[in-house]
PDB file of C-alpha atoms in Angstrom:
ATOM      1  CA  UNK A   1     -41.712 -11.689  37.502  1.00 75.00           C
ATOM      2  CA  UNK A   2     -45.122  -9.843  37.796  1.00 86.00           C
ATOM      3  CA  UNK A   3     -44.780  -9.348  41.832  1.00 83.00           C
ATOM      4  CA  UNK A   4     -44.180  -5.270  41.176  1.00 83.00           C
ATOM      5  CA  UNK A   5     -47.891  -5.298  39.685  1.00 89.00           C
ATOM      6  CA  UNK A   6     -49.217  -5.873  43.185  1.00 87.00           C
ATOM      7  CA  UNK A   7     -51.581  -4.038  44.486  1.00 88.00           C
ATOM      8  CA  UNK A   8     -51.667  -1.597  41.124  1.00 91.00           C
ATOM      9  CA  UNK A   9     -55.018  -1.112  38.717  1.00 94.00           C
ATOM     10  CA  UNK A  10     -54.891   0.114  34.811  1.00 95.00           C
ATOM     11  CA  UNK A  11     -57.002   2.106  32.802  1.00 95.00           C
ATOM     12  CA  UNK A  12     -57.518   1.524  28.895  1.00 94.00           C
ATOM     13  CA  UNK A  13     -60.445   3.915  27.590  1.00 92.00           C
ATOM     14  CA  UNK A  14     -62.235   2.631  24.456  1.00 90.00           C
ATOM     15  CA  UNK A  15     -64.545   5.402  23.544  1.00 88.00           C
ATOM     16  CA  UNK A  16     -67.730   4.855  25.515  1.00 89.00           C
ATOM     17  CA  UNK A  17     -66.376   2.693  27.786  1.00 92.00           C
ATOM     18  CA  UNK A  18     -62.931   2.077  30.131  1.00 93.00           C
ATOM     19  CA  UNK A  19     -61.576  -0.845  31.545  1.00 96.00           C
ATOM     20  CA  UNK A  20     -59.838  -1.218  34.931  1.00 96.00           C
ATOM     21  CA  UNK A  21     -57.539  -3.823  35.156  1.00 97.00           C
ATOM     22  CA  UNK A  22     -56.576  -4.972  39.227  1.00 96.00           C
ATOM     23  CA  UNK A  23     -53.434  -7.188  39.198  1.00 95.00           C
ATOM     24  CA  UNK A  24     -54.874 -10.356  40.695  1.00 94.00           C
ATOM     25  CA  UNK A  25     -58.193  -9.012  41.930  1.00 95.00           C
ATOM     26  CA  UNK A  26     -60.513  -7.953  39.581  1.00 97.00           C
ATOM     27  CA  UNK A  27     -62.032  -6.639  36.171  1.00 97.00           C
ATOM     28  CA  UNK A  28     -64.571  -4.165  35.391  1.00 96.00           C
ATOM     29  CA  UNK A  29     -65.906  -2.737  32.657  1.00 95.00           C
ATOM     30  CA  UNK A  30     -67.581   1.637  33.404  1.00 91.00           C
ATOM     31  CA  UNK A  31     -68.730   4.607  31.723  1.00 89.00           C
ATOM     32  CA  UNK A  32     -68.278   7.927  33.389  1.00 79.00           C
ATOM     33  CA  UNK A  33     -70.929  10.474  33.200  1.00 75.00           C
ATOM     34  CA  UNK A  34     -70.679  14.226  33.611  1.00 72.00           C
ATOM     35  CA  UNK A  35     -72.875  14.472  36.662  1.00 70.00           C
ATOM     36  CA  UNK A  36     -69.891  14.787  39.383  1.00 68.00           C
ATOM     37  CA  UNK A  37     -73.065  13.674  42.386  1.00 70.00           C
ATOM     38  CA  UNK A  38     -73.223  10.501  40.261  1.00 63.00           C
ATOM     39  CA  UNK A  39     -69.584   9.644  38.342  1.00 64.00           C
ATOM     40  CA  UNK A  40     -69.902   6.028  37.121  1.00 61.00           C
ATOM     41  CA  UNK A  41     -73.169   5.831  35.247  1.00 76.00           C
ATOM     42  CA  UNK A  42     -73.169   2.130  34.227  1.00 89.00           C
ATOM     43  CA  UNK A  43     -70.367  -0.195  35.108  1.00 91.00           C
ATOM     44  CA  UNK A  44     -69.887  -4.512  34.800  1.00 96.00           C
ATOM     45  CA  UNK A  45     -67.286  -6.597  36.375  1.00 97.00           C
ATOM     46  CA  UNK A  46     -66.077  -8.670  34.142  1.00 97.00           C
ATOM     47  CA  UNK A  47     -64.960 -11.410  36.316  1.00 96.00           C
ATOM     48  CA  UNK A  48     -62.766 -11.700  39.602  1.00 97.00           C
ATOM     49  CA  UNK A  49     -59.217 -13.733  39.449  1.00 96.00           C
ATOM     50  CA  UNK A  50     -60.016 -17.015  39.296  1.00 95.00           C
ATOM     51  CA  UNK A  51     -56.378 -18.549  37.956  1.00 93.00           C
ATOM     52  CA  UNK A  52     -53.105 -17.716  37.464  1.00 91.00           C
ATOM     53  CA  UNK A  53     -52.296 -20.764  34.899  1.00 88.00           C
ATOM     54  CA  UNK A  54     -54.716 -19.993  32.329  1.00 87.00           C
ATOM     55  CA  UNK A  55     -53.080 -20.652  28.940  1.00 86.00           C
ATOM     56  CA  UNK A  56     -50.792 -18.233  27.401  1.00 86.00           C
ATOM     57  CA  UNK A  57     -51.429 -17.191  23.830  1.00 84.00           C
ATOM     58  CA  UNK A  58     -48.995 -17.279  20.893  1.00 77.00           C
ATOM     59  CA  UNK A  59     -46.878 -14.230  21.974  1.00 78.00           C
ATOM     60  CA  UNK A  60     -47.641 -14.275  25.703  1.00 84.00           C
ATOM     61  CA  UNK A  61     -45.713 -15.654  28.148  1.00 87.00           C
ATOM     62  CA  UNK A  62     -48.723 -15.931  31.283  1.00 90.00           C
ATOM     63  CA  UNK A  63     -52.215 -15.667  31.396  1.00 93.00           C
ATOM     64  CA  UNK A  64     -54.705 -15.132  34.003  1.00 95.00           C
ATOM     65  CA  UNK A  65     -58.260 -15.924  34.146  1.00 96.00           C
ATOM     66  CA  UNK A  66     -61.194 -13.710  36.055  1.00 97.00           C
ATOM     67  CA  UNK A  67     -64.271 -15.435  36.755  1.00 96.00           C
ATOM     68  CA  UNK A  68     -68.150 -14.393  38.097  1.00 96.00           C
ATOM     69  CA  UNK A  69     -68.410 -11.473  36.467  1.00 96.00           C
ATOM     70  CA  UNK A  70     -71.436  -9.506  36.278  1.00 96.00           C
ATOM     71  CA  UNK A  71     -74.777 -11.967  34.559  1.00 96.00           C
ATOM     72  CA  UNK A  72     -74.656 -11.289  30.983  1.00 95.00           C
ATOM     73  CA  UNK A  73     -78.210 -11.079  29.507  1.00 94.00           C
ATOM     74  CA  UNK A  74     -77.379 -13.558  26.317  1.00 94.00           C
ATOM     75  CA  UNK A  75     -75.974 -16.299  28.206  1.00 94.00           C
ATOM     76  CA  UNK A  76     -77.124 -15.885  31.120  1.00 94.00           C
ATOM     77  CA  UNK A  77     -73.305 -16.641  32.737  1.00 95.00           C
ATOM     78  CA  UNK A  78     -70.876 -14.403  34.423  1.00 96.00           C
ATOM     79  CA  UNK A  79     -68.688 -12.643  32.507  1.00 96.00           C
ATOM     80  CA  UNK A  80     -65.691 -13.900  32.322  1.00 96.00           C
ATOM     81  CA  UNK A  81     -62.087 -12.414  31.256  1.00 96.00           C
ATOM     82  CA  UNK A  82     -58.214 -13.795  30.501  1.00 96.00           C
ATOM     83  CA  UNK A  83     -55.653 -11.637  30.964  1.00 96.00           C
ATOM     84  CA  UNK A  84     -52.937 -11.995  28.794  1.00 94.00           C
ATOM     85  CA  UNK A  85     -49.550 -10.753  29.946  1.00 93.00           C
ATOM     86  CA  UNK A  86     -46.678 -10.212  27.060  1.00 89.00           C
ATOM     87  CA  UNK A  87     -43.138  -8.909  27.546  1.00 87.00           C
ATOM     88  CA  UNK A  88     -42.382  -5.183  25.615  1.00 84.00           C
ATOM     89  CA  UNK A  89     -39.489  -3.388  26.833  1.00 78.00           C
ATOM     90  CA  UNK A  90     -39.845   0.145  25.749  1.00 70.00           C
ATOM     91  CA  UNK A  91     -42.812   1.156  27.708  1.00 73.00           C
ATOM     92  CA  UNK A  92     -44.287   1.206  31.258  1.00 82.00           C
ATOM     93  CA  UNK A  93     -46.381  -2.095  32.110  1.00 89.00           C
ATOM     94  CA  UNK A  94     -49.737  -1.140  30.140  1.00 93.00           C
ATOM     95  CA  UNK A  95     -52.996  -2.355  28.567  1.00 95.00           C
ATOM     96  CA  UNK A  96     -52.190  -3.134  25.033  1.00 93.00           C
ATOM     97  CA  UNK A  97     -55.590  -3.958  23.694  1.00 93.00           C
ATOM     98  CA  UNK A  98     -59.120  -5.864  24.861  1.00 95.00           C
ATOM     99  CA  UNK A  99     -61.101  -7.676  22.587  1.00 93.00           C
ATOM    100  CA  UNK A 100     -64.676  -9.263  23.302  1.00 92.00           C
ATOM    101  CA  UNK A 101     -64.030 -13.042  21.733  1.00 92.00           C
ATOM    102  CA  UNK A 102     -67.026 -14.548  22.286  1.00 93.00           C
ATOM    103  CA  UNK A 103     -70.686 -13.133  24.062  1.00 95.00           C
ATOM    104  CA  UNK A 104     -69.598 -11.637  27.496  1.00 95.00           C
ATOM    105  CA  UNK A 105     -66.459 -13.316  27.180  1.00 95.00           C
ATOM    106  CA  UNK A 106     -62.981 -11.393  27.202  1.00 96.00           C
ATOM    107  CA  UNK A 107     -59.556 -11.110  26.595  1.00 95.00           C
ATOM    108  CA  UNK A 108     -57.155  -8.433  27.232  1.00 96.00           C
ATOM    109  CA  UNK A 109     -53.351  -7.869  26.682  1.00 94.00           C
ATOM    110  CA  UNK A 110     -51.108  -6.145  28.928  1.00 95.00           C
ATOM    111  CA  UNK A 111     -47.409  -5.534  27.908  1.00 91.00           C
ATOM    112  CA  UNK A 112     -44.993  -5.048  30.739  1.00 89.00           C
ATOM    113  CA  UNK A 113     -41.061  -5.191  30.280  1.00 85.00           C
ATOM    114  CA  UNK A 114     -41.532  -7.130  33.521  1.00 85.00           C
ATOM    115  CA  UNK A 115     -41.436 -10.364  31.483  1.00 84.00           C
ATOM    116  CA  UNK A 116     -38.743  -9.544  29.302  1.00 79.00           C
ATOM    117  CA  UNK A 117     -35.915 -11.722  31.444  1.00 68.00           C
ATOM    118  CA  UNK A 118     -38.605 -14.361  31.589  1.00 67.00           C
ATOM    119  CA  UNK A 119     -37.336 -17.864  30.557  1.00 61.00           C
ATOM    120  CA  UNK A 120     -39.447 -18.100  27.236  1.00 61.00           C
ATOM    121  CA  UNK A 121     -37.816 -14.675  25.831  1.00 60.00           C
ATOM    122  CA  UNK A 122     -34.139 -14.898  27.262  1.00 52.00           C
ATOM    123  CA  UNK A 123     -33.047 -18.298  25.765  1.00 50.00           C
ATOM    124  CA  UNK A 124     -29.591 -18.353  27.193  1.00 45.00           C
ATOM    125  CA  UNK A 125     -27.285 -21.366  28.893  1.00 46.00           C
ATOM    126  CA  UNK A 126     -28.394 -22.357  32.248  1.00 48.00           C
ATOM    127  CA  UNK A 127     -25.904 -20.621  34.024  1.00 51.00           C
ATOM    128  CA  UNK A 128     -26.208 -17.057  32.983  1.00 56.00           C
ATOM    129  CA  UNK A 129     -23.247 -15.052  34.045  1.00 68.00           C
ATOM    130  CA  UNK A 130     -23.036 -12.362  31.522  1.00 82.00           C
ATOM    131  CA  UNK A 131     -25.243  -9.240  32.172  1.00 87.00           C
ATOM    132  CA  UNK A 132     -25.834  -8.909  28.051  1.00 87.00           C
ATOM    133  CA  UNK A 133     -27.853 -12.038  28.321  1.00 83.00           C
ATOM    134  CA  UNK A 134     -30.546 -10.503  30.254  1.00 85.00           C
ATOM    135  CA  UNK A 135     -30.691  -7.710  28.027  1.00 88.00           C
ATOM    136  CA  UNK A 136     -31.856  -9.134  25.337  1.00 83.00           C
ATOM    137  CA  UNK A 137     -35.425  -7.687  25.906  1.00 82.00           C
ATOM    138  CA  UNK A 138     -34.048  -4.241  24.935  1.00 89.00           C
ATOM    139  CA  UNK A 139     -32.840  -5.385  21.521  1.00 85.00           C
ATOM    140  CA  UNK A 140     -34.444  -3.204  18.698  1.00 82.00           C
ATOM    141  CA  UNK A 141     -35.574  -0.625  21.339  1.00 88.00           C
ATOM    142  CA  UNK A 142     -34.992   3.082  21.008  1.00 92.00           C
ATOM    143  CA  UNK A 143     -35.330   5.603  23.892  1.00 94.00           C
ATOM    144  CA  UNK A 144     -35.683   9.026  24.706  1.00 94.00           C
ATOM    145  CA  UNK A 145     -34.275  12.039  26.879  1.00 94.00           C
ATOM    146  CA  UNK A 146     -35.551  15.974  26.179  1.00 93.00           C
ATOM    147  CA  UNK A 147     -32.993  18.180  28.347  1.00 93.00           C
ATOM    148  CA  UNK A 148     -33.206  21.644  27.123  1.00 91.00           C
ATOM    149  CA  UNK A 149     -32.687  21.910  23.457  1.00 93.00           C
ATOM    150  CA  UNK A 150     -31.173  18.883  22.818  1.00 95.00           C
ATOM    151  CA  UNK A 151     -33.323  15.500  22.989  1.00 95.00           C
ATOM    152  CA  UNK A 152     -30.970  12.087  22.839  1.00 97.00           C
ATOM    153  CA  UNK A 153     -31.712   8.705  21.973  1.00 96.00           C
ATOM    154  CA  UNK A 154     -30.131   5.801  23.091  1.00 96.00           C
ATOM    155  CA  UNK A 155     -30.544   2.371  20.762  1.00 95.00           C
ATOM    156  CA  UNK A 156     -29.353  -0.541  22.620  1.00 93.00           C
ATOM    157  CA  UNK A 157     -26.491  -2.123  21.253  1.00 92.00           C
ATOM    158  CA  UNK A 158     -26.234   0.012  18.392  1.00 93.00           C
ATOM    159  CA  UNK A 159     -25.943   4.078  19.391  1.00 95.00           C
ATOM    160  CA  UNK A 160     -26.364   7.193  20.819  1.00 97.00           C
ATOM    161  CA  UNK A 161     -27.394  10.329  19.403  1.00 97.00           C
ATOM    162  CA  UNK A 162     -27.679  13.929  20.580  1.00 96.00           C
ATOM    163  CA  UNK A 163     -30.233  15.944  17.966  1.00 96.00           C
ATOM    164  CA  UNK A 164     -32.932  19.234  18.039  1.00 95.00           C
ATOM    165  CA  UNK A 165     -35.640  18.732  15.769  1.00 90.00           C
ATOM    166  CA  UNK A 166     -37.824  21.910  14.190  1.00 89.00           C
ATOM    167  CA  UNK A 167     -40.621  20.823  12.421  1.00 86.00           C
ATOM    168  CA  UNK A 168     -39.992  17.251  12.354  1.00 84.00           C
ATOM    169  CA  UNK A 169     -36.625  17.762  11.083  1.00 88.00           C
ATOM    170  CA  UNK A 170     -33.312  17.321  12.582  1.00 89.00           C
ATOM    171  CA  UNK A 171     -31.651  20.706  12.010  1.00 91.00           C
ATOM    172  CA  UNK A 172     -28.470  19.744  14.553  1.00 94.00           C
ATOM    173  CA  UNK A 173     -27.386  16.351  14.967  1.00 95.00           C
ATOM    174  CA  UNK A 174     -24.212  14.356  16.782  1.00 96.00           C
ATOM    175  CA  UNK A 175     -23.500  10.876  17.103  1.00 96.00           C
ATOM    176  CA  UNK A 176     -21.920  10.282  20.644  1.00 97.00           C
ATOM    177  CA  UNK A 177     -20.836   6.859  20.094  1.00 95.00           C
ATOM    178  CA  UNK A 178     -22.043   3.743  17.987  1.00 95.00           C
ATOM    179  CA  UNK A 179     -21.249  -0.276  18.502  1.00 89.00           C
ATOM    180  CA  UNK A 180     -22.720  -3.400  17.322  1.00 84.00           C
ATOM    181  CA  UNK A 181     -24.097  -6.454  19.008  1.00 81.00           C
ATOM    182  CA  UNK A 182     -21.345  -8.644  18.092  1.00 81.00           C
ATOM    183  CA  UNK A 183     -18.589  -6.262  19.203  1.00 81.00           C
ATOM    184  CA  UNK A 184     -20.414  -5.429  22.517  1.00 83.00           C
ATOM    185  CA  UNK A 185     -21.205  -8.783  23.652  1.00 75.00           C
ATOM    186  CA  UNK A 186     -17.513  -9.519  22.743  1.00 76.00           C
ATOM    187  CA  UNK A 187     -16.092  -6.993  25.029  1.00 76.00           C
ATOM    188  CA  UNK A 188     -18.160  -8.008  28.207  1.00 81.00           C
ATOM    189  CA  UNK A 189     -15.636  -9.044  31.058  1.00 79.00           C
ATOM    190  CA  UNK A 190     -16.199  -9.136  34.852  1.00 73.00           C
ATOM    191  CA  UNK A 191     -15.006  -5.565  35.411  1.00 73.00           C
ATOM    192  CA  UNK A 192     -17.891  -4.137  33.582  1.00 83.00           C
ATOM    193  CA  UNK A 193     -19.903  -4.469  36.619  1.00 86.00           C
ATOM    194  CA  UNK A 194     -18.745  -1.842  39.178  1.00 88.00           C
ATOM    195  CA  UNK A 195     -19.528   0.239  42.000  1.00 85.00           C
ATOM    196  CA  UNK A 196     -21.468   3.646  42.148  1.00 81.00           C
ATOM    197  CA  UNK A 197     -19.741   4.695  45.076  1.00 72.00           C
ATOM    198  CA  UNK A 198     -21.910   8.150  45.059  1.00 70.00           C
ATOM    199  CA  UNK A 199     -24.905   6.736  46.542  1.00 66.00           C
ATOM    200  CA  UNK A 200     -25.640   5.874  50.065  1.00 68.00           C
ATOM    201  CA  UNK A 201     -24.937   2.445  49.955  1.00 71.00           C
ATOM    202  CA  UNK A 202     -22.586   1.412  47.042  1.00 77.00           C
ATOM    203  CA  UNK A 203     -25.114   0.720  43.409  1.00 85.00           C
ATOM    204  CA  UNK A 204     -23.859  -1.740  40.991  1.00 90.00           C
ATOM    205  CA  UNK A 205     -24.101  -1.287  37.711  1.00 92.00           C
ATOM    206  CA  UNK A 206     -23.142  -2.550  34.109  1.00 93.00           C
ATOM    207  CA  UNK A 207     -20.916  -0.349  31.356  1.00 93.00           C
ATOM    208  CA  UNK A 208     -20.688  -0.297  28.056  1.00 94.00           C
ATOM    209  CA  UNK A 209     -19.022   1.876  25.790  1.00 94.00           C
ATOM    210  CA  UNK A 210     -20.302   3.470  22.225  1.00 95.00           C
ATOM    211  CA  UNK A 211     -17.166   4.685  20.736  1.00 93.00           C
ATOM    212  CA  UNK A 212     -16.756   6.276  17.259  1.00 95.00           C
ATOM    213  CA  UNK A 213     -19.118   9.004  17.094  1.00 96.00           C
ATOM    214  CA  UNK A 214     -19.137  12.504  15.531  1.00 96.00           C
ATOM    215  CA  UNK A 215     -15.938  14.011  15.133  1.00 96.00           C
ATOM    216  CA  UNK A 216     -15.213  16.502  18.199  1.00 96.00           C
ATOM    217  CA  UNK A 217     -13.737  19.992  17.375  1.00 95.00           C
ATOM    218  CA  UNK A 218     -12.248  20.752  20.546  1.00 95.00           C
ATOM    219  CA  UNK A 219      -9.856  17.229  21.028  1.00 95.00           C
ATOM    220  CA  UNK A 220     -10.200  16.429  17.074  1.00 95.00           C
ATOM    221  CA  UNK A 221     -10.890  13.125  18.755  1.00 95.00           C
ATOM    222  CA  UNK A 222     -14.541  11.011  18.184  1.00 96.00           C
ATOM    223  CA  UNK A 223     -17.447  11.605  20.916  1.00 96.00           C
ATOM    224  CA  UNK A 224     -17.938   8.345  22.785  1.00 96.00           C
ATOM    225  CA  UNK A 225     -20.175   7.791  25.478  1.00 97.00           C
ATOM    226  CA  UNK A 226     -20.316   5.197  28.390  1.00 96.00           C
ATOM    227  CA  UNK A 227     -23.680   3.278  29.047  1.00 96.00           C
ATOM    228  CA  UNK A 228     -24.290   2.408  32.836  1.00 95.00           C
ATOM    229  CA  UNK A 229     -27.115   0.350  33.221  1.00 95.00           C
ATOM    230  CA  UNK A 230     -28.327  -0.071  36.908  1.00 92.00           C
ATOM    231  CA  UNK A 231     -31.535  -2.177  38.473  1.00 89.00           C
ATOM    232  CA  UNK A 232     -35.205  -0.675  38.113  1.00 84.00           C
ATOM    233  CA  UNK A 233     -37.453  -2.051  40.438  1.00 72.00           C
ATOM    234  CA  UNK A 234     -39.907  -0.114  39.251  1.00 73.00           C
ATOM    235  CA  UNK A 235     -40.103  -1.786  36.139  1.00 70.00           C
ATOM    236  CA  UNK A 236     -39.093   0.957  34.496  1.00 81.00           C
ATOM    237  CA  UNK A 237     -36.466   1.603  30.844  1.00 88.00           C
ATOM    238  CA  UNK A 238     -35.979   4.781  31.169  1.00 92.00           C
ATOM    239  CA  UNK A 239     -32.467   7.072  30.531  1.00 95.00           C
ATOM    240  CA  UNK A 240     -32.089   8.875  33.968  1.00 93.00           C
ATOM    241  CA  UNK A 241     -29.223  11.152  33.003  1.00 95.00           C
ATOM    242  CA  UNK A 242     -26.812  12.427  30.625  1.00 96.00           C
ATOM    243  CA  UNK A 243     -23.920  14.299  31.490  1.00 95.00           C
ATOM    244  CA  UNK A 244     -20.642  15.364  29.422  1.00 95.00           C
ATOM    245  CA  UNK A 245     -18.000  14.377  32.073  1.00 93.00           C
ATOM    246  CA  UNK A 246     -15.005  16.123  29.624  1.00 95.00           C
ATOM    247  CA  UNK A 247     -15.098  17.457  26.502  1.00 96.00           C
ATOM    248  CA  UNK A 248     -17.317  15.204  24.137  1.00 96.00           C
ATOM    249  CA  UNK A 249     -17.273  12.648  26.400  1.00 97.00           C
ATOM    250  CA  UNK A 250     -20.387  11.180  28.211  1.00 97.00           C
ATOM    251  CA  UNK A 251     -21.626   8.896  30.862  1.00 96.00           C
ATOM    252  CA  UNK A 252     -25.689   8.098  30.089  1.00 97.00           C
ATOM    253  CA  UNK A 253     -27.279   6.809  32.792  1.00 95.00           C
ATOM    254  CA  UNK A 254     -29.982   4.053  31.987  1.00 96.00           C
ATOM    255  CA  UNK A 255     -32.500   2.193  34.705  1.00 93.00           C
ATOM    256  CA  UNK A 256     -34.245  -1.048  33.617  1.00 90.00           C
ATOM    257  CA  UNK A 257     -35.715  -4.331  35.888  1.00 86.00           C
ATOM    258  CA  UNK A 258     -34.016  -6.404  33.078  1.00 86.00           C
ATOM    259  CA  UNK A 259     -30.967  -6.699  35.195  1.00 87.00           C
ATOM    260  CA  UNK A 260     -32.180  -6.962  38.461  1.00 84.00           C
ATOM    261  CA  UNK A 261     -32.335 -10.777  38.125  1.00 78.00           C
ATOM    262  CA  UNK A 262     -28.295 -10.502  37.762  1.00 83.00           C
ATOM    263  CA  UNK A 263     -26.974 -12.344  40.846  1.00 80.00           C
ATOM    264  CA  UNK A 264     -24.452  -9.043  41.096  1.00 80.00           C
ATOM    265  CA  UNK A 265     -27.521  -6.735  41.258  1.00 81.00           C
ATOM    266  CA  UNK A 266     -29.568  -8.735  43.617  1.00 69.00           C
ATOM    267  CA  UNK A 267     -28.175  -8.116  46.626  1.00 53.00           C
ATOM    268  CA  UNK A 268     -28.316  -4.499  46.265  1.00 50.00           C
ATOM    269  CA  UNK A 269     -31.814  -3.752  44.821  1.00 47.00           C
ATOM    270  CA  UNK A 270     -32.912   0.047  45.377  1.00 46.00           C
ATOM    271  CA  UNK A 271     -36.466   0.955  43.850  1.00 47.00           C
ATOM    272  CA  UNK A 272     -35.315   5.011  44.660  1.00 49.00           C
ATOM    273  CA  UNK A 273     -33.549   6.847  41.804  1.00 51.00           C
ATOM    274  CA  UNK A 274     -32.916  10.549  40.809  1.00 57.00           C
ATOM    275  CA  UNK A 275     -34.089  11.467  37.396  1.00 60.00           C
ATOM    276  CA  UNK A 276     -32.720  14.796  36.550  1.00 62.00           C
ATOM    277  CA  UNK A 277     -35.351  16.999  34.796  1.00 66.00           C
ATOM    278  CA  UNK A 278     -34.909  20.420  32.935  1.00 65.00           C
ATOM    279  CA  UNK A 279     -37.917  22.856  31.597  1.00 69.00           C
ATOM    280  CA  UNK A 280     -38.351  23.060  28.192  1.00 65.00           C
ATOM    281  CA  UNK A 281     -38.735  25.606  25.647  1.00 62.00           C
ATOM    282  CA  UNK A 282     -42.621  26.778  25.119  1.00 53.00           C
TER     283      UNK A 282
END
């Protein structure tokens, strides 16, 4: 699940200090100065990887543990750090928090929506066939697209909205299509996996439709707008694209890793995407 984190450090500044994280390498622990001949004025490893079974606390699903850090004056030990790795699907893989527990001893969170299809968060049958039930890690997740003057949110398997805010207040506002859990999970069928045939090589991805939105003036008919959701090896959520294929209708474009671990998106993996991207007012 983590094998995207390879080869990839992260930064969490706390104040005084920052902390580098090294995906099974290494820890460390620096202050920068201003003197550019001499950056780093004081840094500490806190511990290389060690293990990759350390135990998980509550919350977590994996935990790693970095050993032989730098001598610690009180204890007169290396410093020593576990790395605890939780899934959280509406951000990039990330540094949640670090905390020292004990004297010269560590322990850090990092989020990553990585671990959201892991076994301990999707509880579902043995034989997973439907594409919903490695989703689940998006439940209760918002996100967001700015494209000119309009910004849209997508809520998984509830809606999607197209607003403009002034001053923290919504002064235009259009729902382009809203569903529930229970009527989405419902609908799923084998043909809502299809074929991007626009690409290169064919792109599979998953639909689902949010019908029942604002009322459109032009058809008198109700916006709706069609979900595609299509493998992000990049371990990326993130909506891609929006576009109003006919009047008040729309196809919304959304990447995720969740579904790479589909046995219909496996075979067909592509970490390269287009994410369309407008300037916005000053």
């Amino acid at each position: 699940y983590l094998d995207p984190l390879s080869g990839r450090c992260f930064l969490k500044n706390e104040g005084y200090w920052t902390f580098e994280l090294c995906h099974l390498k290494k820890i460390r622990q620096f202050h920068e100065s201003d003197n550019k001949r001499a950056p780093v004025s004081l840094e500490y490893s806190l511990g290389d990887l060690a293990a990759t079974d350390a135990t998980p606390l509550e919350g977590a699903m994996v935990a790693h543990s970095f050993d032989g850090g730098t001598r610690c004056d009180e204890t007169n030990a290396g410093r020593n750090t576990v790395v605890q790795y939780a899934c959280d699907p509406s951000t990039d893989s990330h540094i949640e928090w670090i905390k020292e527990t004990a004297v010269c001893a560590y322990v850090i969170m990092f989020n990553t929506p990585l671990l959201c299809s892991h076994p301990s968060v999707v509880k579902v049958p043995k034989h997973k066939t439907k594409v919903t039930d490695f989703l689940t890690g998006l439940e209760a997740s918002c996100f967001y697209r700015v494209e000119g003057w309009w910004t849209y949110e997508f809520c998984y398997l509830k809606s999607v909205k197209q607003f403009h805010q002034e001053h923290n207040t919504n002064v235009a506002e259009f729902k382009l299509g809203v569903s529930s859990k229970r009527d989405l999970q419902a609908a799923e069928t084998v043909a809502d996996i299809q074929l991007d045939e626009g690409s290169k090589e064919p792109v599979p991805y998953f639909v689902q439709k949010y019908r029942g939105g604002t009322k459109c003036d032009v058809t008198g008919e109700p916006r709706m707008t069609e979900v595609r959701f299509k493998c992000a090896v990049d371990n990326l959520n993130v909506i891609a694209s929006i576009k109003e294929r006919s009047t008040c209708s729309y196809i919304l474009e959304f990447y995720t890793p969740l579904v790479c671990n589909h046995p219909r998106f496996q075979a067909t993996m592509d970490p390269h995407r287009n994410i369309d991207c407008y300037p916005t007012e000053s």
